[in-house]
CSV table of C-alpha atoms and ligand atoms in Angstrom, one decimal:
chain,number,residue,atom,x,y,z
A,1,UNK,CA,-90.2,-8.4,77.8
A,2,UNK,CA,-93.0,-11.0,78.1
A,3,UNK,CA,-94.3,-9.2,81.2
A,4,UNK,CA,-94.4,-6.1,79.4
A,5,UNK,CA,-96.4,-7.5,76.7
A,6,UNK,CA,-99.0,-9.1,79.0
A,7,UNK,CA,-99.4,-5.8,80.8
A,8,UNK,CA,-99.8,-4.0,77.4
A,9,UNK,CA,-102.5,-6.4,76.2
A,10,UNK,CA,-104.6,-6.1,79.2
A,11,UNK,CA,-103.9,-2.3,79.5
A,12,UNK,CA,-105.7,-1.9,76.2
A,13,UNK,CA,-108.7,-4.2,76.9
A,14,UNK,CA,-109.0,-3.8,80.7
A,15,UNK,CA,-107.2,-0.7,81.7
A,16,UNK,CA,-106.8,-0.2,85.5
A,17,UNK,CA,-108.2,3.2,85.2
A,18,UNK,CA,-110.3,4.1,82.1
A,19,UNK,CA,-112.9,2.4,80.0
A,20,UNK,CA,-112.9,-1.3,79.3
A,21,UNK,CA,-113.1,-2.6,75.7
A,22,UNK,CA,-115.2,-5.4,74.5
A,23,UNK,CA,-114.9,-7.4,71.3
A,24,UNK,CA,-118.2,-8.5,69.7
A,25,UNK,CA,-117.9,-11.2,67.1
A,26,UNK,CA,-121.2,-11.2,65.3
A,27,UNK,CA,-122.2,-13.9,62.7
A,28,UNK,CA,-124.8,-11.4,61.4
A,29,UNK,CA,-126.0,-13.4,58.5
A,30,UNK,CA,-125.8,-16.7,56.5
A,31,UNK,CA,-127.1,-15.0,53.5
A,32,UNK,CA,-124.6,-15.0,50.8
A,33,UNK,CA,-124.4,-14.3,47.1
A,34,UNK,CA,-121.8,-17.1,46.6
A,35,UNK,CA,-122.2,-20.8,46.8
A,36,UNK,CA,-118.8,-22.1,47.7
A,37,UNK,CA,-118.8,-25.9,47.6
A,38,UNK,CA,-116.9,-26.2,50.9
A,39,UNK,CA,-119.4,-23.8,52.8
A,40,UNK,CA,-121.7,-25.3,55.4
A,41,UNK,CA,-123.9,-22.3,55.6
A,42,UNK,CA,-127.6,-22.1,54.3
A,43,UNK,CA,-126.8,-19.1,52.0
A,44,UNK,CA,-130.6,-18.1,51.3
A,45,UNK,CA,-131.8,-15.0,53.0
A,46,UNK,CA,-135.0,-16.5,54.1
A,47,UNK,CA,-133.6,-19.9,55.1
A,48,UNK,CA,-135.8,-21.0,58.1
A,49,UNK,CA,-133.9,-21.2,61.5
A,50,UNK,CA,-135.2,-22.3,65.0
A,51,UNK,CA,-137.9,-20.2,66.6
A,52,UNK,CA,-139.3,-19.0,63.4
A,53,UNK,CA,-136.1,-17.0,62.7
A,54,UNK,CA,-134.4,-16.6,59.3
A,55,UNK,CA,-130.7,-16.4,58.3
A,56,UNK,CA,-130.4,-12.7,58.4
A,57,UNK,CA,-130.1,-10.4,61.4
A,58,UNK,CA,-132.1,-7.5,59.9
A,59,UNK,CA,-134.9,-9.7,58.9
A,60,UNK,CA,-135.3,-11.1,62.2
A,61,UNK,CA,-135.2,-7.8,64.1
A,62,UNK,CA,-135.2,-4.2,62.6
A,63,UNK,CA,-132.2,-2.3,62.3
A,64,UNK,CA,-133.3,0.1,65.1
A,65,UNK,CA,-133.6,-2.7,67.7
A,66,UNK,CA,-130.1,-3.9,67.1
A,67,UNK,CA,-128.7,-0.4,67.2
A,68,UNK,CA,-130.8,0.3,70.4
A,69,UNK,CA,-129.3,-2.9,72.0
A,70,UNK,CA,-125.7,-2.0,70.9
A,71,UNK,CA,-126.1,1.4,72.5
A,72,UNK,CA,-127.7,0.2,75.6
A,73,UNK,CA,-125.4,-2.8,76.4
A,74,UNK,CA,-122.1,-1.1,75.4
A,75,UNK,CA,-122.8,2.4,76.6
A,76,UNK,CA,-120.0,2.3,79.0
A,77,UNK,CA,-117.5,0.2,77.0
A,78,UNK,CA,-115.2,0.7,74.0
A,79,UNK,CA,-116.1,-1.6,71.3
A,80,UNK,CA,-114.3,-3.7,68.5
A,81,UNK,CA,-116.6,-5.3,66.2
A,82,UNK,CA,-116.1,-8.4,64.0
A,83,UNK,CA,-118.8,-8.7,61.4
A,84,UNK,CA,-118.9,-12.0,59.7
A,85,UNK,CA,-121.4,-14.1,57.7
A,86,UNK,CA,-122.4,-15.2,55.1
A,87,UNK,CA,-121.7,-12.0,53.3
A,88,UNK,CA,-122.4,-9.0,55.5
A,89,UNK,CA,-122.2,-6.5,52.7
A,90,UNK,CA,-125.0,-8.2,50.7
A,91,UNK,CA,-127.7,-6.2,52.5
A,92,UNK,CA,-126.6,-2.8,51.3
A,93,UNK,CA,-129.4,-0.6,52.8
A,94,UNK,CA,-129.1,-1.9,56.5
A,95,UNK,CA,-125.3,-2.3,56.4
A,96,UNK,CA,-124.8,1.3,55.3
A,97,UNK,CA,-126.9,2.6,58.0
A,98,UNK,CA,-125.7,0.1,60.6
A,99,UNK,CA,-121.9,0.8,59.8
A,100,UNK,CA,-122.4,4.7,59.8
A,101,UNK,CA,-124.3,4.5,63.1
A,102,UNK,CA,-121.6,2.5,64.8
A,103,UNK,CA,-118.8,4.6,63.3
A,104,UNK,CA,-120.3,7.8,64.6
A,105,UNK,CA,-120.0,6.5,68.2
A,106,UNK,CA,-116.7,7.7,69.8
A,107,UNK,CA,-116.7,4.4,71.9
A,108,UNK,CA,-116.6,2.3,68.7
A,109,UNK,CA,-113.0,2.0,67.9
A,110,UNK,CA,-112.8,-0.7,65.1
A,111,UNK,CA,-115.1,-2.5,62.8
A,112,UNK,CA,-113.7,-5.4,60.9
A,113,UNK,CA,-115.8,-7.0,58.1
A,114,UNK,CA,-115.2,-10.3,56.6
A,115,UNK,CA,-116.2,-10.1,53.1
A,116,UNK,CA,-115.8,-12.1,49.8
A,117,UNK,CA,-115.2,-8.7,48.2
A,118,UNK,CA,-117.9,-9.0,45.4
A,119,UNK,CA,-119.3,-5.6,46.0
A,120,UNK,CA,-118.2,-2.3,44.4
A,121,UNK,CA,-117.2,0.8,46.6
A,122,UNK,CA,-119.5,2.9,44.6
A,123,UNK,CA,-122.4,1.0,46.1
A,124,UNK,CA,-121.4,2.3,49.5
A,125,UNK,CA,-120.4,5.8,48.5
A,126,UNK,CA,-121.8,7.3,51.7
A,127,UNK,CA,-119.8,5.0,54.0
A,128,UNK,CA,-117.7,6.4,56.6
A,129,UNK,CA,-114.7,4.0,56.2
A,130,UNK,CA,-112.4,5.5,58.9
A,131,UNK,CA,-113.0,2.6,61.5
A,132,UNK,CA,-113.4,-0.1,58.9
A,133,UNK,CA,-111.0,-2.9,58.2
A,134,UNK,CA,-111.8,-5.6,55.7
A,135,UNK,CA,-110.7,-9.0,55.8
A,136,UNK,CA,-111.3,-10.3,52.0
A,137,UNK,CA,-111.5,-13.8,51.0
A,138,UNK,CA,-110.8,-15.1,47.6
A,139,UNK,CA,-113.0,-18.0,46.6
A,140,UNK,CA,-111.6,-19.4,43.4
A,141,UNK,CA,-114.7,-21.4,42.5
A,142,UNK,CA,-116.8,-18.2,42.6
A,143,UNK,CA,-114.9,-15.4,41.0
A,144,UNK,CA,-112.3,-14.9,38.3
A,145,UNK,CA,-108.9,-14.0,39.9
A,146,UNK,CA,-108.2,-10.9,37.9
A,147,UNK,CA,-111.8,-9.5,38.6
A,148,UNK,CA,-110.9,-10.2,42.4
A,149,UNK,CA,-107.7,-8.3,42.2
A,150,UNK,CA,-109.5,-5.4,40.4
A,151,UNK,CA,-112.0,-5.4,43.2
A,152,UNK,CA,-109.2,-5.1,45.9
A,153,UNK,CA,-107.6,-2.4,43.9
A,154,UNK,CA,-110.9,-0.5,43.8
A,155,UNK,CA,-111.3,-0.9,47.7
A,156,UNK,CA,-107.8,0.5,48.2
A,157,UNK,CA,-108.6,3.4,45.8
A,158,UNK,CA,-111.9,4.2,47.8
A,159,UNK,CA,-109.8,4.4,51.1
A,160,UNK,CA,-110.7,1.1,52.6
A,161,UNK,CA,-108.1,-0.5,54.9
A,162,UNK,CA,-107.5,-4.3,54.0
A,163,UNK,CA,-106.1,-6.2,56.8
A,164,UNK,CA,-105.4,-9.2,54.8
A,165,UNK,CA,-106.5,-11.3,51.8
A,166,UNK,CA,-107.5,-14.8,52.7
A,167,UNK,CA,-106.4,-16.8,49.7
A,168,UNK,CA,-108.5,-20.0,49.6
A,169,UNK,CA,-106.3,-22.7,47.9
A,170,UNK,CA,-106.9,-26.0,46.4
A,171,UNK,CA,-104.5,-28.1,44.6
A,172,UNK,CA,-104.8,-26.2,41.4
A,173,UNK,CA,-103.7,-22.8,42.8
A,174,UNK,CA,-101.3,-23.6,45.7
A,175,UNK,CA,-98.4,-23.1,43.5
A,176,UNK,CA,-99.6,-19.7,42.6
A,177,UNK,CA,-99.5,-18.6,46.3
A,178,UNK,CA,-96.0,-17.3,46.2
A,179,UNK,CA,-96.4,-15.3,42.9
A,180,UNK,CA,-99.7,-13.8,44.1
A,181,UNK,CA,-98.2,-13.0,47.4
A,182,UNK,CA,-95.8,-10.6,45.6
A,183,UNK,CA,-98.5,-9.1,43.5
A,184,UNK,CA,-100.6,-8.3,46.6
A,185,UNK,CA,-97.6,-7.1,48.5
A,186,UNK,CA,-97.0,-4.5,45.6
A,187,UNK,CA,-100.6,-3.2,46.5
A,188,UNK,CA,-99.6,-3.1,50.1
A,189,UNK,CA,-101.9,-6.1,51.1
A,190,UNK,CA,-100.6,-9.3,52.8
A,191,UNK,CA,-101.9,-12.7,51.3
A,192,UNK,CA,-102.9,-15.3,53.9
A,193,UNK,CA,-102.9,-18.9,52.9
A,194,UNK,CA,-106.3,-20.5,53.6
A,195,UNK,CA,-106.0,-24.2,52.4
A,196,UNK,CA,-108.9,-26.3,52.2
A,197,UNK,CA,-109.2,-29.4,54.6
A,198,UNK,CA,-108.9,-32.7,53.1
A,199,UNK,CA,-111.5,-35.3,53.1
A,200,UNK,CA,-110.0,-36.7,56.3
A,201,UNK,CA,-110.2,-33.3,58.1
A,202,UNK,CA,-106.5,-32.5,57.8
A,203,UNK,CA,-104.2,-30.6,55.5
A,204,UNK,CA,-102.1,-32.0,52.7
A,205,UNK,CA,-98.5,-31.9,53.1
A,206,UNK,CA,-97.9,-29.2,50.6
A,207,UNK,CA,-100.5,-26.9,52.5
A,208,UNK,CA,-98.7,-27.7,55.7
A,209,UNK,CA,-95.3,-26.7,54.2
A,210,UNK,CA,-96.6,-23.5,53.0
A,211,UNK,CA,-98.5,-22.6,56.1
A,212,UNK,CA,-95.2,-23.4,58.2
A,213,UNK,CA,-93.3,-21.1,56.2
A,214,UNK,CA,-95.6,-18.0,56.1
A,215,UNK,CA,-97.5,-18.2,59.4
A,216,UNK,CA,-96.1,-17.3,62.9
A,217,UNK,CA,-95.2,-20.3,64.8
A,218,UNK,CA,-98.1,-20.2,67.3
A,219,UNK,CA,-100.6,-19.6,64.5
A,220,UNK,CA,-99.3,-22.6,62.4
A,221,UNK,CA,-99.4,-24.7,65.4
A,222,UNK,CA,-103.0,-24.0,66.2
A,223,UNK,CA,-104.4,-23.8,62.5
A,224,UNK,CA,-102.7,-27.2,61.8
A,225,UNK,CA,-104.1,-28.9,65.0
A,226,UNK,CA,-100.6,-29.3,66.4
A,227,UNK,CA,-101.5,-27.4,69.4
A,228,UNK,CA,-104.6,-28.5,71.5
A,229,UNK,CA,-105.6,-25.3,73.4
A,230,UNK,CA,-107.9,-27.1,75.9
A,231,UNK,CA,-107.2,-26.0,79.5
A,232,UNK,CA,-104.9,-23.3,78.7
A,233,UNK,CA,-105.8,-19.7,79.8
A,234,UNK,CA,-107.4,-17.5,77.4
A,235,UNK,CA,-108.7,-14.0,77.9
A,236,UNK,CA,-111.3,-14.3,75.1
A,237,UNK,CA,-114.0,-15.5,77.6
A,238,UNK,CA,-113.3,-12.3,79.6
A,239,UNK,CA,-113.2,-9.7,76.8
A,240,UNK,CA,-115.5,-10.9,74.0
A,241,UNK,CA,-119.0,-11.8,73.2
A,242,UNK,CA,-120.2,-14.0,70.3
A,243,UNK,CA,-123.6,-13.3,68.8
A,244,UNK,CA,-125.5,-14.6,65.9
A,245,UNK,CA,-128.2,-13.3,63.6
A,246,UNK,CA,-131.0,-14.4,66.0
A,247,UNK,CA,-129.7,-12.2,68.8
A,248,UNK,CA,-128.3,-15.3,70.6
A,249,UNK,CA,-125.2,-14.2,72.5
A,250,UNK,CA,-122.6,-15.7,74.9
A,251,UNK,CA,-119.5,-14.5,76.6
A,252,UNK,CA,-116.5,-15.8,74.3
A,253,UNK,CA,-116.6,-19.6,74.2
A,254,UNK,CA,-118.8,-19.9,77.3
A,255,UNK,CA,-121.8,-21.2,75.5
A,256,UNK,CA,-123.5,-22.5,78.5
A,257,UNK,CA,-124.0,-18.8,79.7
A,258,UNK,CA,-125.9,-17.7,76.6
A,259,UNK,CA,-128.7,-15.2,76.6
A,260,UNK,CA,-130.6,-12.8,74.3
A,261,UNK,CA,-129.1,-9.5,73.0
A,262,UNK,CA,-132.4,-8.0,73.4
A,263,UNK,CA,-132.6,-8.9,77.2
A,264,UNK,CA,-132.2,-6.1,79.8
A,265,UNK,CA,-128.7,-7.3,80.4
A,266,UNK,CA,-126.1,-9.6,78.7
A,267,UNK,CA,-124.9,-12.8,80.3
A,268,UNK,CA,-121.8,-12.3,82.7
A,269,UNK,CA,-118.5,-12.6,81.0
A,270,UNK,CA,-115.7,-14.5,82.7
A,271,UNK,CA,-114.1,-12.2,85.4
A,272,UNK,CA,-110.6,-13.2,84.3
A,273,UNK,CA,-108.8,-15.5,81.9
A,274,UNK,CA,-110.5,-18.8,81.7
A,275,UNK,CA,-109.3,-22.3,80.8
A,276,UNK,CA,-110.1,-23.1,77.2
A,277,UNK,CA,-112.9,-25.8,77.0
A,278,UNK,CA,-112.1,-26.8,73.4
A,279,UNK,CA,-109.6,-29.1,71.7
A,280,UNK,CA,-109.1,-26.9,68.7
A,281,UNK,CA,-109.1,-23.2,67.9
A,282,UNK,CA,-108.4,-21.9,64.4
A,283,UNK,CA,-110.0,-18.4,64.5
A,284,UNK,CA,-107.1,-15.7,64.7
A,285,UNK,CA,-109.4,-13.2,66.4
A,286,UNK,CA,-110.0,-15.7,69.1
A,287,UNK,CA,-106.8,-17.5,69.8
A,288,UNK,CA,-104.9,-14.3,69.9
A,289,UNK,CA,-106.4,-13.6,73.2
A,290,UNK,CA,-104.7,-16.8,74.6
A,291,UNK,CA,-102.5,-15.9,77.6
A,292,UNK,CA,-98.9,-16.2,76.2
A,293,UNK,CA,-100.0,-15.0,72.7
A,294,UNK,CA,-100.6,-11.7,73.8
A,295,UNK,CA,-100.8,-10.3,70.2
A,296,UNK,CA,-103.9,-8.0,70.6
A,297,UNK,CA,-102.1,-4.9,71.9
A,298,UNK,CA,-104.9,-2.8,70.3
A,299,UNK,CA,-108.5,-2.9,69.6
A,300,UNK,CA,-107.7,-3.8,66.0
A,301,UNK,CA,-106.7,-7.5,66.3
A,302,UNK,CA,-106.8,-8.0,62.4
A,303,UNK,CA,-104.3,-5.2,62.1
A,304,UNK,CA,-102.0,-6.8,64.8
A,305,UNK,CA,-102.3,-10.1,62.8
A,306,UNK,CA,-101.4,-8.5,59.7
A,307,UNK,CA,-98.3,-7.0,61.2
A,308,UNK,CA,-97.2,-10.4,62.4
A,309,UNK,CA,-97.7,-11.9,58.9
A,310,UNK,CA,-95.7,-9.0,57.3
A,311,UNK,CA,-92.9,-9.5,59.9
A,312,UNK,CA,-92.9,-13.3,59.1
A,313,UNK,CA,-92.9,-12.6,55.3
A,314,UNK,CA,-89.9,-10.2,55.8
A,315,UNK,CA,-88.0,-13.1,57.6
A,316,UNK,CA,-88.9,-15.5,54.9
A,317,UNK,CA,-87.6,-13.1,52.2
A,318,UNK,CA,-84.3,-12.6,54.1
A,319,UNK,CA,-83.8,-16.4,54.4
A,320,UNK,CA,-84.6,-16.8,50.7
A,321,UNK,CA,-82.0,-14.1,49.9
A,322,UNK,CA,-79.4,-15.7,52.1
A,323,UNK,CA,-80.2,-19.2,50.5
A,324,UNK,CA,-79.8,-17.8,46.9
A,325,UNK,CA,-76.5,-16.0,47.7
A,326,UNK,CA,-75.0,-19.3,49.4
B,401,SF4,S1,-118.4,-16.6,50.4
B,401,SF4,FE1,-118.2,-17.4,52.4
B,401,SF4,S2,-120.2,-17.6,53.3
B,401,SF4,FE2,-120.3,-17.2,51.1
B,401,SF4,S3,-120.5,-19.3,50.2
B,401,SF4,FE3,-118.5,-18.8,50.2
B,401,SF4,S4,-117.6,-19.6,52.2
B,401,SF4,FE4,-119.9,-19.5,52.4
B,402,SF4,S1,-108.2,-20.8,72.8
B,402,SF4,FE1,-109.9,-20.3,71.3
B,402,SF4,S2,-111.4,-21.9,71.8
B,402,SF4,FE2,-110.1,-21.7,73.5
B,402,SF4,S3,-111.1,-20.3,75.0
B,402,SF4,FE3,-109.6,-19.1,73.7
B,402,SF4,S4,-110.8,-18.4,71.9
B,402,SF4,FE4,-112.0,-19.9,72.9
């Protein structure tokens, strides 16, 4: 079974015959309309960055240059994009044009957008949503919960796919996770716990207990720091690129190989799975490429994670039912 899974994962991203797929994880902006107290980013659109740059990709280089570089570098690859920030959707004009351009390309198979869900679908009425999947995060310090839920409902009505809701929890709302989980499940959306780190850089026991219950085991172990990935083989350096709003780009986790997105060619990715150079990995779209995890059997990793969360939630419900019957 395991061998079959491994073959399947690499068949998708590195088929023996056919076009390889690349995942580009793009921190496209630090510009954000929210000011979450736990956020380390600079938030302001024009925040000065090294080399005379700012915090926003489309201010540093015009949209056309980004599109040209995407078309040039990935002309012979299938693409799965992860767009994160900041709040990517805050630049309505450029995002609409960027997303529609990318969606129109047959080789672009998936566009995941990490968003705080502040925007209204009507503001993107001309958007082609067919390849888009949203990861929406609820930030309790920035938006009323009912309003957030209404936004999620409006996204679903407008035809957006939502991979999951990241539910930022503090001590005041951890108790509501279970109840909210059911409410979102009724909408067909899975809720994902996102507890805040404590001051000592660790989770509170109640957070850990919840995470242990609702996350698949491997995810729980990595998220909680129980598993140290260093030295373990991972396909992320062979399959992915990480980029930021200045055009700095590196093959996944191989930061000593960095280059510019606007150069003639990109820095070489690892030829094969590489040993992990870090002691911690908490990003699902990254560690899901670890050899042995083998979850990413499509070019839509968030959808694969969402399926794993639903499966875990069903098992939890069955266990709850058996306990209540006993
Ligand atoms: S929504 Fe995200 S990027 Fe914006 S302030 Fe909050 S944590 Fe930071
Ligand atoms: S386990 Fe995480 S940090 Fe390590 S190489 Fe893979 S993606 Fe990078």
